[in-house]
mmCIF file of C-alpha atoms and ligand atoms in Angstrom:
data_model
loop_
_atom_site.group_PDB
_atom_site.id
_atom_site.type_symbol
_atom_site.label_atom_id
_atom_site.label_comp_id
_atom_site.label_asym_id
_atom_site.label_seq_id
_atom_site.Cartn_x
_atom_site.Cartn_y
_atom_site.Cartn_z
ATOM 1 C CA MET A 1 7.048 28.320 -42.988
ATOM 2 C CA LEU A 2 5.005 29.765 -40.112
ATOM 3 C CA LEU A 3 7.647 29.685 -37.391
ATOM 4 C CA GLU A 4 10.913 30.397 -39.188
ATOM 5 C CA GLY A 5 13.505 31.928 -36.856
ATOM 6 C CA LYS A 6 11.460 31.228 -33.728
ATOM 7 C CA LYS A 7 12.873 29.336 -30.747
ATOM 8 C CA ALA A 8 10.512 27.025 -28.843
ATOM 9 C CA ALA A 9 10.886 25.291 -25.453
ATOM 10 C CA ILE A 10 8.614 22.245 -25.162
ATOM 11 C CA PHE A 11 7.620 20.854 -21.750
ATOM 12 C CA GLY A 12 5.754 17.547 -21.609
ATOM 13 C CA VAL A 13 7.073 15.076 -24.182
ATOM 14 C CA ALA A 14 6.973 11.552 -22.715
ATOM 15 C CA ASN A 15 6.925 9.562 -25.963
ATOM 16 C CA GLN A 16 5.853 9.777 -29.619
ATOM 17 C CA ARG A 17 2.186 9.667 -28.659
ATOM 18 C CA SER A 18 2.438 12.760 -26.441
ATOM 19 C CA ILE A 19 0.490 15.829 -27.493
ATOM 20 C CA ALA A 20 3.765 17.738 -26.970
ATOM 21 C CA TYR A 21 5.352 15.485 -29.622
ATOM 22 C CA GLY A 22 2.602 16.422 -32.108
ATOM 23 C CA ILE A 23 3.187 20.086 -31.287
ATOM 24 C CA ALA A 24 6.988 19.784 -31.609
ATOM 25 C CA SER A 25 6.668 17.984 -34.972
ATOM 26 C CA ALA A 26 4.455 20.732 -36.366
ATOM 27 C CA PHE A 27 6.829 23.413 -35.020
ATOM 28 C CA LYS A 28 9.792 21.616 -36.631
ATOM 29 C CA ARG A 29 7.971 21.415 -39.985
ATOM 30 C CA GLU A 30 7.259 25.152 -39.727
ATOM 31 C CA GLY A 31 10.927 25.987 -39.225
ATOM 32 C CA ALA A 32 11.192 26.527 -35.451
ATOM 33 C CA GLN A 33 14.273 25.657 -33.381
ATOM 34 C CA LEU A 34 13.384 23.292 -30.533
ATOM 35 C CA CYS A 35 14.503 22.290 -27.053
ATOM 36 C CA PHE A 36 12.833 19.783 -24.743
ATOM 37 C CA SER A 37 12.409 19.227 -21.015
ATOM 38 C CA TYR A 38 12.108 15.796 -19.492
ATOM 39 C CA LEU A 39 10.875 14.640 -16.093
ATOM 40 C CA GLY A 40 13.570 12.525 -14.419
ATOM 41 C CA ASP A 41 16.141 10.097 -15.821
ATOM 42 C CA ALA A 42 13.531 7.541 -16.868
ATOM 43 C CA LEU A 43 12.161 9.980 -19.434
ATOM 44 C CA LYS A 44 15.586 11.364 -20.456
ATOM 45 C CA LYS A 45 16.127 8.085 -22.354
ATOM 46 C CA ARG A 46 12.877 8.630 -24.227
ATOM 47 C CA VAL A 47 13.125 12.365 -24.851
ATOM 48 C CA GLU A 48 16.722 12.451 -26.131
ATOM 49 C CA PRO A 49 16.057 10.289 -29.223
ATOM 50 C CA ILE A 50 12.907 12.306 -29.922
ATOM 51 C CA SER A 51 14.897 15.533 -29.679
ATOM 52 C CA ALA A 52 17.483 14.038 -32.068
ATOM 53 C CA GLU A 53 14.723 12.964 -34.497
ATOM 54 C CA LEU A 54 13.223 16.464 -34.528
ATOM 55 C CA GLY A 55 16.587 18.238 -34.709
ATOM 56 C CA GLY A 56 16.288 19.678 -31.184
ATOM 57 C CA ASP A 57 19.178 21.843 -29.959
ATOM 58 C CA PHE A 58 19.284 20.520 -26.362
ATOM 59 C CA THR A 59 17.297 18.789 -23.617
ATOM 60 C CA PHE A 60 17.160 19.492 -19.884
ATOM 61 C CA PRO A 61 15.555 17.980 -16.759
ATOM 62 C CA CYS A 62 12.617 19.780 -15.182
ATOM 63 C CA ASP A 63 10.107 18.739 -12.549
ATOM 64 C CA VAL A 64 7.569 21.573 -12.773
ATOM 65 C CA ALA A 65 6.741 21.086 -9.081
ATOM 66 C CA SER A 66 10.203 22.545 -8.332
ATOM 67 C CA ASP A 67 10.891 26.290 -8.568
ATOM 68 C CA GLU A 68 14.624 25.442 -8.605
ATOM 69 C CA ASP A 69 14.227 23.139 -11.610
ATOM 70 C CA ILE A 70 12.221 25.770 -13.453
ATOM 71 C CA ALA A 71 14.806 28.470 -12.630
ATOM 72 C CA ARG A 72 17.649 26.208 -13.839
ATOM 73 C CA ALA A 73 15.714 25.469 -17.043
ATOM 74 C CA ALA A 74 15.277 29.190 -17.732
ATOM 75 C CA GLU A 75 18.996 29.810 -17.007
ATOM 76 C CA LEU A 76 20.001 27.050 -19.405
ATOM 77 C CA VAL A 77 17.756 28.330 -22.195
ATOM 78 C CA ALA A 78 19.138 31.848 -21.603
ATOM 79 C CA GLU A 79 22.697 30.471 -21.805
ATOM 80 C CA LYS A 80 22.095 28.439 -24.973
ATOM 81 C CA TRP A 81 19.736 30.719 -26.882
ATOM 82 C CA GLY A 82 19.545 34.085 -25.093
ATOM 83 C CA LYS A 83 15.915 34.646 -26.040
ATOM 84 C CA LEU A 84 12.770 32.548 -26.507
ATOM 85 C CA ASP A 85 9.681 32.935 -28.727
ATOM 86 C CA ILE A 86 7.465 29.991 -27.766
ATOM 87 C CA LEU A 87 6.856 28.272 -24.421
ATOM 88 C CA VAL A 88 4.740 25.095 -24.503
ATOM 89 C CA HIS A 89 3.273 23.692 -21.269
ATOM 90 C CA SER A 90 1.866 20.201 -21.918
ATOM 91 C CA VAL A 91 2.010 18.799 -18.413
ATOM 92 C CA ALA A 92 -0.598 17.470 -15.988
ATOM 93 C CA PHE A 93 -0.700 15.171 -13.016
ATOM 94 C CA ALA A 94 -3.125 14.036 -10.345
ATOM 95 C CA ASN A 95 -3.117 10.960 -8.126
ATOM 96 C CA ARG A 96 -4.692 8.069 -9.990
ATOM 97 C CA ASP A 97 -7.086 7.504 -7.056
ATOM 98 C CA ASP A 98 -8.423 11.021 -7.536
ATOM 99 C CA LEU A 99 -9.432 10.285 -11.155
ATOM 100 C CA THR A 100 -12.119 7.814 -10.200
ATOM 101 C CA GLY A 101 -15.147 7.750 -7.904
ATOM 102 C CA ARG A 102 -16.492 10.862 -6.202
ATOM 103 C CA PHE A 103 -14.852 14.291 -6.561
ATOM 104 C CA LEU A 104 -16.244 14.830 -3.063
ATOM 105 C CA ASP A 105 -13.612 12.434 -1.701
ATOM 106 C CA THR A 106 -10.593 14.406 -3.002
ATOM 107 C CA SER A 107 -8.080 14.894 -0.172
ATOM 108 C CA ARG A 108 -6.363 18.217 0.584
ATOM 109 C CA ASP A 109 -3.041 16.739 -0.568
ATOM 110 C CA GLY A 110 -4.529 15.317 -3.772
ATOM 111 C CA PHE A 111 -6.180 18.636 -4.587
ATOM 112 C CA ARG A 112 -2.938 20.523 -3.893
ATOM 113 C CA LEU A 113 -0.849 18.128 -6.029
ATOM 114 C CA ALA A 114 -3.168 18.356 -9.047
ATOM 115 C CA MET A 115 -3.344 22.156 -8.775
ATOM 116 C CA ASP A 116 0.425 22.504 -8.304
ATOM 117 C CA ILE A 117 1.572 20.390 -11.248
ATOM 118 C CA SER A 118 -1.330 21.001 -13.618
ATOM 119 C CA ALA A 119 -2.130 24.704 -13.020
ATOM 120 C CA TYR A 120 0.360 26.660 -10.865
ATOM 121 C CA SER A 121 3.317 25.350 -12.888
ATOM 122 C CA LEU A 122 2.168 27.455 -15.865
ATOM 123 C CA VAL A 123 2.385 30.602 -13.724
ATOM 124 C CA ALA A 124 5.811 29.604 -12.339
ATOM 125 C CA MET A 125 7.147 28.840 -15.823
ATOM 126 C CA ALA A 126 5.744 32.040 -17.321
ATOM 127 C CA ARG A 127 7.423 34.130 -14.596
ATOM 128 C CA ALA A 128 10.784 32.332 -14.823
ATOM 129 C CA PHE A 129 10.908 32.700 -18.609
ATOM 130 C CA GLU A 130 9.527 36.259 -18.684
ATOM 131 C CA PRO A 131 12.988 37.917 -19.030
ATOM 132 C CA LEU A 132 13.770 35.690 -22.035
ATOM 133 C CA LEU A 133 10.558 36.200 -24.000
ATOM 134 C CA ASN A 134 10.809 38.287 -27.170
ATOM 135 C CA PRO A 135 8.035 40.678 -28.234
ATOM 136 C CA GLY A 136 5.613 38.590 -30.293
ATOM 137 C CA ALA A 137 6.274 35.530 -28.123
ATOM 138 C CA SER A 138 3.543 32.981 -27.414
ATOM 139 C CA ILE A 139 2.832 30.818 -24.356
ATOM 140 C CA LEU A 140 0.633 27.754 -24.921
ATOM 141 C CA CYS A 141 -0.863 25.172 -22.587
ATOM 142 C CA MET A 142 -3.151 22.167 -22.908
ATOM 143 C CA THR A 143 -6.583 21.852 -21.342
ATOM 144 C CA TYR A 144 -9.661 19.600 -21.519
ATOM 145 C CA TYR A 145 -13.436 20.098 -21.645
ATOM 146 C CA GLY A 146 -13.700 18.691 -18.102
ATOM 147 C CA ALA A 147 -12.676 22.212 -16.969
ATOM 148 C CA GLN A 148 -15.975 23.600 -18.227
ATOM 149 C CA LYS A 149 -18.482 20.744 -17.869
ATOM 150 C CA VAL A 150 -18.523 17.691 -15.620
ATOM 151 C CA ILE A 151 -16.847 14.677 -17.211
ATOM 152 C CA THR A 152 -17.231 11.556 -15.073
ATOM 153 C CA ASN A 153 -13.992 10.660 -13.233
ATOM 154 C CA TYR A 154 -12.021 13.696 -14.489
ATOM 155 C CA ASN A 155 -12.767 15.137 -11.025
ATOM 156 C CA VAL A 156 -9.862 17.092 -9.498
ATOM 157 C CA MET A 157 -8.222 17.458 -12.925
ATOM 158 C CA GLY A 158 -11.340 19.320 -14.091
ATOM 159 C CA VAL A 159 -10.924 21.770 -11.237
ATOM 160 C CA ALA A 160 -7.188 22.134 -11.968
ATOM 161 C CA LYS A 161 -7.901 22.746 -15.686
ATOM 162 C CA ALA A 162 -10.494 25.391 -14.738
ATOM 163 C CA ALA A 163 -7.725 27.107 -12.734
ATOM 164 C CA LEU A 164 -5.351 26.713 -15.692
ATOM 165 C CA GLU A 165 -7.855 28.292 -18.114
ATOM 166 C CA ALA A 166 -8.462 31.219 -15.753
ATOM 167 C CA SER A 167 -4.688 31.585 -15.296
ATOM 168 C CA VAL A 168 -4.363 31.883 -19.083
ATOM 169 C CA ARG A 169 -6.678 34.918 -19.014
ATOM 170 C CA TYR A 170 -4.883 36.639 -16.122
ATOM 171 C CA LEU A 171 -1.445 35.906 -17.588
ATOM 172 C CA ALA A 172 -2.610 37.252 -20.957
ATOM 173 C CA LYS A 173 -3.515 40.524 -19.239
ATOM 174 C CA ASP A 174 -0.116 40.772 -17.493
ATOM 175 C CA PHE A 175 1.880 39.894 -20.637
ATOM 176 C CA GLY A 176 -0.229 41.874 -23.114
ATOM 177 C CA PRO A 177 1.727 45.164 -22.843
ATOM 178 C CA ALA A 178 4.948 43.253 -23.661
ATOM 179 C CA ASP A 179 3.304 41.887 -26.841
ATOM 180 C CA ILE A 180 3.399 38.357 -25.417
ATOM 181 C CA ARG A 181 0.328 36.157 -25.877
ATOM 182 C CA VAL A 182 -1.004 33.347 -23.667
ATOM 183 C CA ASN A 183 -3.507 30.770 -24.924
ATOM 184 C CA ALA A 184 -4.844 27.300 -24.179
ATOM 185 C CA ILE A 185 -5.808 24.503 -26.557
ATOM 186 C CA SER A 186 -8.687 22.333 -25.370
ATOM 187 C CA ALA A 187 -8.094 18.995 -27.074
ATOM 188 C CA GLY A 188 -10.579 16.168 -27.401
ATOM 189 C CA PRO A 189 -9.555 12.830 -25.849
ATOM 190 C CA ILE A 190 -6.394 11.317 -27.361
ATOM 191 C CA ARG A 191 -4.880 7.972 -26.364
ATOM 192 C CA THR A 192 -1.605 9.160 -24.838
ATOM 193 C CA LEU A 193 0.315 7.813 -21.843
ATOM 194 C CA ALA A 194 -1.662 10.106 -19.514
ATOM 195 C CA ALA A 195 -4.980 9.022 -21.062
ATOM 196 C CA SER A 196 -4.072 5.315 -20.903
ATOM 197 C CA GLY A 197 -3.388 5.772 -17.198
ATOM 198 C CA ILE A 198 -7.110 6.204 -16.642
ATOM 199 C CA GLY A 199 -9.587 3.357 -16.486
ATOM 200 C CA ASP A 200 -11.866 3.281 -19.491
ATOM 201 C CA PHE A 201 -10.432 5.328 -22.314
ATOM 202 C CA HIS A 202 -12.188 3.030 -24.781
ATOM 203 C CA GLN A 203 -15.625 4.079 -23.511
ATOM 204 C CA ILE A 204 -14.693 7.778 -23.411
ATOM 205 C CA GLY A 205 -13.367 7.542 -26.979
ATOM 206 C CA ASN A 206 -16.547 5.846 -28.211
ATOM 207 C CA ILE A 207 -18.879 8.365 -26.570
ATOM 208 C CA PHE A 208 -16.780 11.203 -27.938
ATOM 209 C CA SER A 209 -16.636 9.816 -31.484
ATOM 210 C CA SER A 210 -20.357 9.158 -31.623
ATOM 211 C CA ARG A 211 -21.265 12.674 -30.416
ATOM 212 C CA ALA A 212 -18.586 14.810 -32.124
ATOM 213 C CA PRO A 213 -19.781 16.392 -35.410
ATOM 214 C CA LYS A 214 -16.789 14.925 -37.247
ATOM 215 C CA GLY A 215 -17.463 11.463 -35.831
ATOM 216 C CA ARG A 216 -13.910 10.615 -34.805
ATOM 217 C CA LEU A 217 -11.160 11.409 -32.304
ATOM 218 C CA VAL A 218 -8.728 14.245 -32.889
ATOM 219 C CA THR A 219 -5.034 13.534 -33.535
ATOM 220 C CA ILE A 220 -1.848 14.993 -32.072
ATOM 221 C CA GLU A 221 -1.102 16.264 -35.617
ATOM 222 C CA GLU A 222 -4.313 18.317 -35.553
ATOM 223 C CA VAL A 223 -3.441 19.732 -32.126
ATOM 224 C CA GLY A 224 0.106 20.436 -33.376
ATOM 225 C CA ASN A 225 -1.157 22.362 -36.396
ATOM 226 C CA THR A 226 -3.390 24.551 -34.212
ATOM 227 C CA ALA A 227 -0.474 25.123 -31.823
ATOM 228 C CA ALA A 228 1.707 26.185 -34.771
ATOM 229 C CA PHE A 229 -0.936 28.704 -35.834
ATOM 230 C CA LEU A 230 -1.367 30.071 -32.284
ATOM 231 C CA ALA A 231 2.419 30.406 -31.890
ATOM 232 C CA SER A 232 2.726 32.157 -35.252
ATOM 233 C CA ASP A 233 2.393 35.845 -36.051
ATOM 234 C CA TYR A 234 -0.902 35.056 -37.847
ATOM 235 C CA ALA A 235 -2.452 34.704 -34.365
ATOM 236 C CA SER A 236 -1.166 38.101 -33.179
ATOM 237 C CA GLY A 237 -4.724 39.129 -32.247
ATOM 238 C CA ILE A 238 -5.470 36.055 -30.142
ATOM 239 C CA THR A 239 -4.624 36.026 -26.420
ATOM 240 C CA GLY A 240 -6.321 34.865 -23.214
ATOM 241 C CA GLU A 241 -8.220 32.401 -25.395
ATOM 242 C CA CYS A 242 -9.121 28.728 -25.142
ATOM 243 C CA VAL A 243 -9.251 27.176 -28.624
ATOM 244 C CA PHE A 244 -11.095 23.859 -28.949
ATOM 245 C CA VAL A 245 -9.509 21.181 -31.128
ATOM 246 C CA ASP A 246 -12.232 18.623 -30.494
ATOM 247 C CA ASN A 247 -13.957 17.889 -33.814
ATOM 248 C CA GLY A 248 -16.825 20.087 -32.606
ATOM 249 C CA PHE A 249 -17.725 17.971 -29.555
ATOM 250 C CA ASN A 250 -18.199 20.920 -27.182
ATOM 251 C CA SER A 251 -20.612 22.709 -29.506
ATOM 252 C CA VAL A 252 -23.264 19.988 -29.453
ATOM 253 C CA ALA A 253 -25.965 19.642 -26.767
ATOM 254 C CA ILE A 254 -28.330 16.928 -28.006
HETATM 255 P P1 NAD B 1 1.594 12.530 -21.816
HETATM 256 O O1 NAD B 1 1.609 11.525 -20.717
HETATM 257 O O2 NAD B 1 2.224 12.176 -23.082
HETATM 258 O O3 NAD B 1 2.197 13.923 -21.308
HETATM 259 C C1 NAD B 1 2.080 14.363 -19.983
HETATM 260 C C2 NAD B 1 3.427 14.916 -19.613
HETATM 261 O O4 NAD B 1 3.389 15.511 -18.319
HETATM 262 C C3 NAD B 1 4.524 13.834 -19.568
HETATM 263 O O5 NAD B 1 5.563 14.164 -20.451
HETATM 264 C C4 NAD B 1 5.006 13.873 -18.135
HETATM 265 O O6 NAD B 1 6.381 13.623 -18.024
HETATM 266 C C5 NAD B 1 4.670 15.309 -17.775
HETATM 267 N N1 NAD B 1 4.664 15.553 -16.337
HETATM 268 C C6 NAD B 1 3.877 15.027 -15.377
HETATM 269 N N2 NAD B 1 4.231 15.497 -14.166
HETATM 270 C C7 NAD B 1 5.262 16.352 -14.362
HETATM 271 C C8 NAD B 1 6.088 17.142 -13.503
HETATM 272 N N3 NAD B 1 5.916 17.146 -12.176
HETATM 273 N N4 NAD B 1 7.069 17.904 -14.063
HETATM 274 C C9 NAD B 1 7.271 17.892 -15.390
HETATM 275 N N5 NAD B 1 6.533 17.171 -16.266
HETATM 276 C C10 NAD B 1 5.544 16.403 -15.744
HETATM 277 O O7 NAD B 1 0.028 12.863 -22.014
HETATM 278 P P2 NAD B 1 -0.704 13.980 -22.903
HETATM 279 O O8 NAD B 1 -2.071 13.479 -23.068
HETATM 280 O O9 NAD B 1 0.122 14.329 -24.080
HETATM 281 O O10 NAD B 1 -0.776 15.230 -21.880
HETATM 282 C C11 NAD B 1 -0.275 16.516 -22.201
HETATM 283 C C12 NAD B 1 -1.256 17.596 -21.802
HETATM 284 O O11 NAD B 1 -2.429 17.498 -22.596
HETATM 285 C C13 NAD B 1 -1.724 17.540 -20.348
HETATM 286 O O12 NAD B 1 -1.837 18.861 -19.850
HETATM 287 C C14 NAD B 1 -3.111 16.936 -20.475
HETATM 288 O O13 NAD B 1 -3.942 17.301 -19.387
HETATM 289 C C15 NAD B 1 -3.547 17.573 -21.762
HETATM 290 N N6 NAD B 1 -4.705 16.977 -22.447
HETATM 291 C C16 NAD B 1 -4.690 15.645 -22.754
HETATM 292 C C17 NAD B 1 -5.779 15.089 -23.433
HETATM 293 C C18 NAD B 1 -5.830 13.620 -23.766
HETATM 294 O O14 NAD B 1 -6.922 13.087 -23.944
HETATM 295 N N7 NAD B 1 -4.688 12.947 -23.892
HETATM 296 C C19 NAD B 1 -6.862 15.901 -23.797
HETATM 297 C C20 NAD B 1 -6.827 17.262 -23.478
HETATM 298 C C21 NAD B 1 -5.740 17.782 -22.800
HETATM 299 O O1 0WE B 2 -5.721 15.515 -18.723
HETATM 300 C C1 0WE B 2 -5.852 14.339 -18.965
HETATM 301 C C2 0WE B 2 -5.123 13.279 -18.167
HETATM 302 C C3 0WE B 2 -4.338 13.844 -17.040
HETATM 303 C C4 0WE B 2 -3.804 12.840 -16.055
HETATM 304 C C5 0WE B 2 -3.748 11.459 -16.277
HETATM 305 C C6 0WE B 2 -3.213 10.635 -15.304
HETATM 306 C C7 0WE B 2 -3.180 9.134 -15.459
HETATM 307 C C8 0WE B 2 -2.131 8.475 -14.595
HETATM 308 C C9 0WE B 2 -3.354 13.326 -14.863
HETATM 309 N N1 0WE B 2 -2.843 12.530 -13.896
HETATM 310 C C10 0WE B 2 -2.760 11.205 -14.107
HETATM 311 N N2 0WE B 2 -2.241 10.431 -13.107
HETATM 312 C C11 0WE B 2 -1.971 9.108 -13.254
HETATM 313 O O2 0WE B 2 -1.524 8.439 -12.316
HETATM 314 N N3 0WE B 2 -6.713 13.962 -19.966
HETATM 315 C C12 0WE B 2 -7.530 14.965 -20.605
HETATM 316 C C13 0WE B 2 -6.936 12.556 -20.357
HETATM 317 C C14 0WE B 2 -8.111 12.067 -19.619
HETATM 318 O O3 0WE B 2 -8.050 11.777 -18.301
HETATM 319 C C15 0WE B 2 -9.319 11.413 -17.883
HETATM 320 C C16 0WE B 2 -10.197 11.488 -18.975
HETATM 321 C C17 0WE B 2 -9.425 11.916 -20.093
HETATM 322 C C18 0WE B 2 -9.914 12.168 -21.469
HETATM 323 C C19 0WE B 2 -9.759 11.014 -16.625
HETATM 324 C C20 0WE B 2 -11.092 10.670 -16.462
HETATM 325 C C21 0WE B 2 -11.980 10.746 -17.521
HETATM 326 C C22 0WE B 2 -11.536 11.154 -18.798
#
């Protein structure tokens, strides 16, 4: 088992279709101990049974827009476990109105919200958990190709993911001397709650499947398996990296 004896905190499970659920399942299979955050009481009811199913040790509330919440989460993990080996950030949010039409029309508040929850929160979490992270620890986050190329309607989220990917590189530099790695996984489109919240996932899925070398969507299991590798000691030479799990989509031009 790749992750035996490692303790992982997972942020971003909403339901069994969440990418974070695919990651947690793979971690569980590979022998990791798990704990889960949830956003608000509405999601507590969903996350607790999932934690029970995957043998999680505990769950805790955390709105990543709140430094207090993040500090409390780090205190709780320190209390329960002492140390941590894996931190998973699988969280994003922008106003629905900002994920359609012209990027040009993004308001200051909409831009700030998307950047805060989808990009800055990784920096805030990394700093709060820094004292807990063991040598050999791994920080992972989720990104999307819209950070690197224009994807219609992804708009302010593309800009936030570009900031997230750059943050991964700067964090990797800061954490490198402590033997702590920071990486991003760029997943192809997957029909999760967040993806269903956008207009035409069907069309995006069809375009993706027809252009991707493997001719189909990726699954949360495939993302989970890559996350397990990146969190494992086999990936000890990989940091500041963005690994595509997209069936080859990004490598094709025509
Ligand atoms: P999801 O809806 O299952 O997960 C998104 C999570 O973000 C939810 O658990 C939600 O509670 C959490 N969240 C939102 N605002 C938050 C806040 N303020 N504080 C704490 N948590 C908050 O959807 P998903 O597709 O699994 O998304 C997970 C990650 O994967 C996101 O970063 C997303 O951008 C990324 N991603 C998704 C796809 C896709 O097509 N689904 C592709 C590439 C990358
Ligand atoms: O990162 C994402 C989705 C992130 C997201 C989704 C929502 C929907 C509901 C952030 N904020 C919100 N806010 C809401 O109110 N993905 C990679 C999935 C996604 O989103 C798109 C995509 C794909 C793929 C938006 C436009 C075009 C393609």
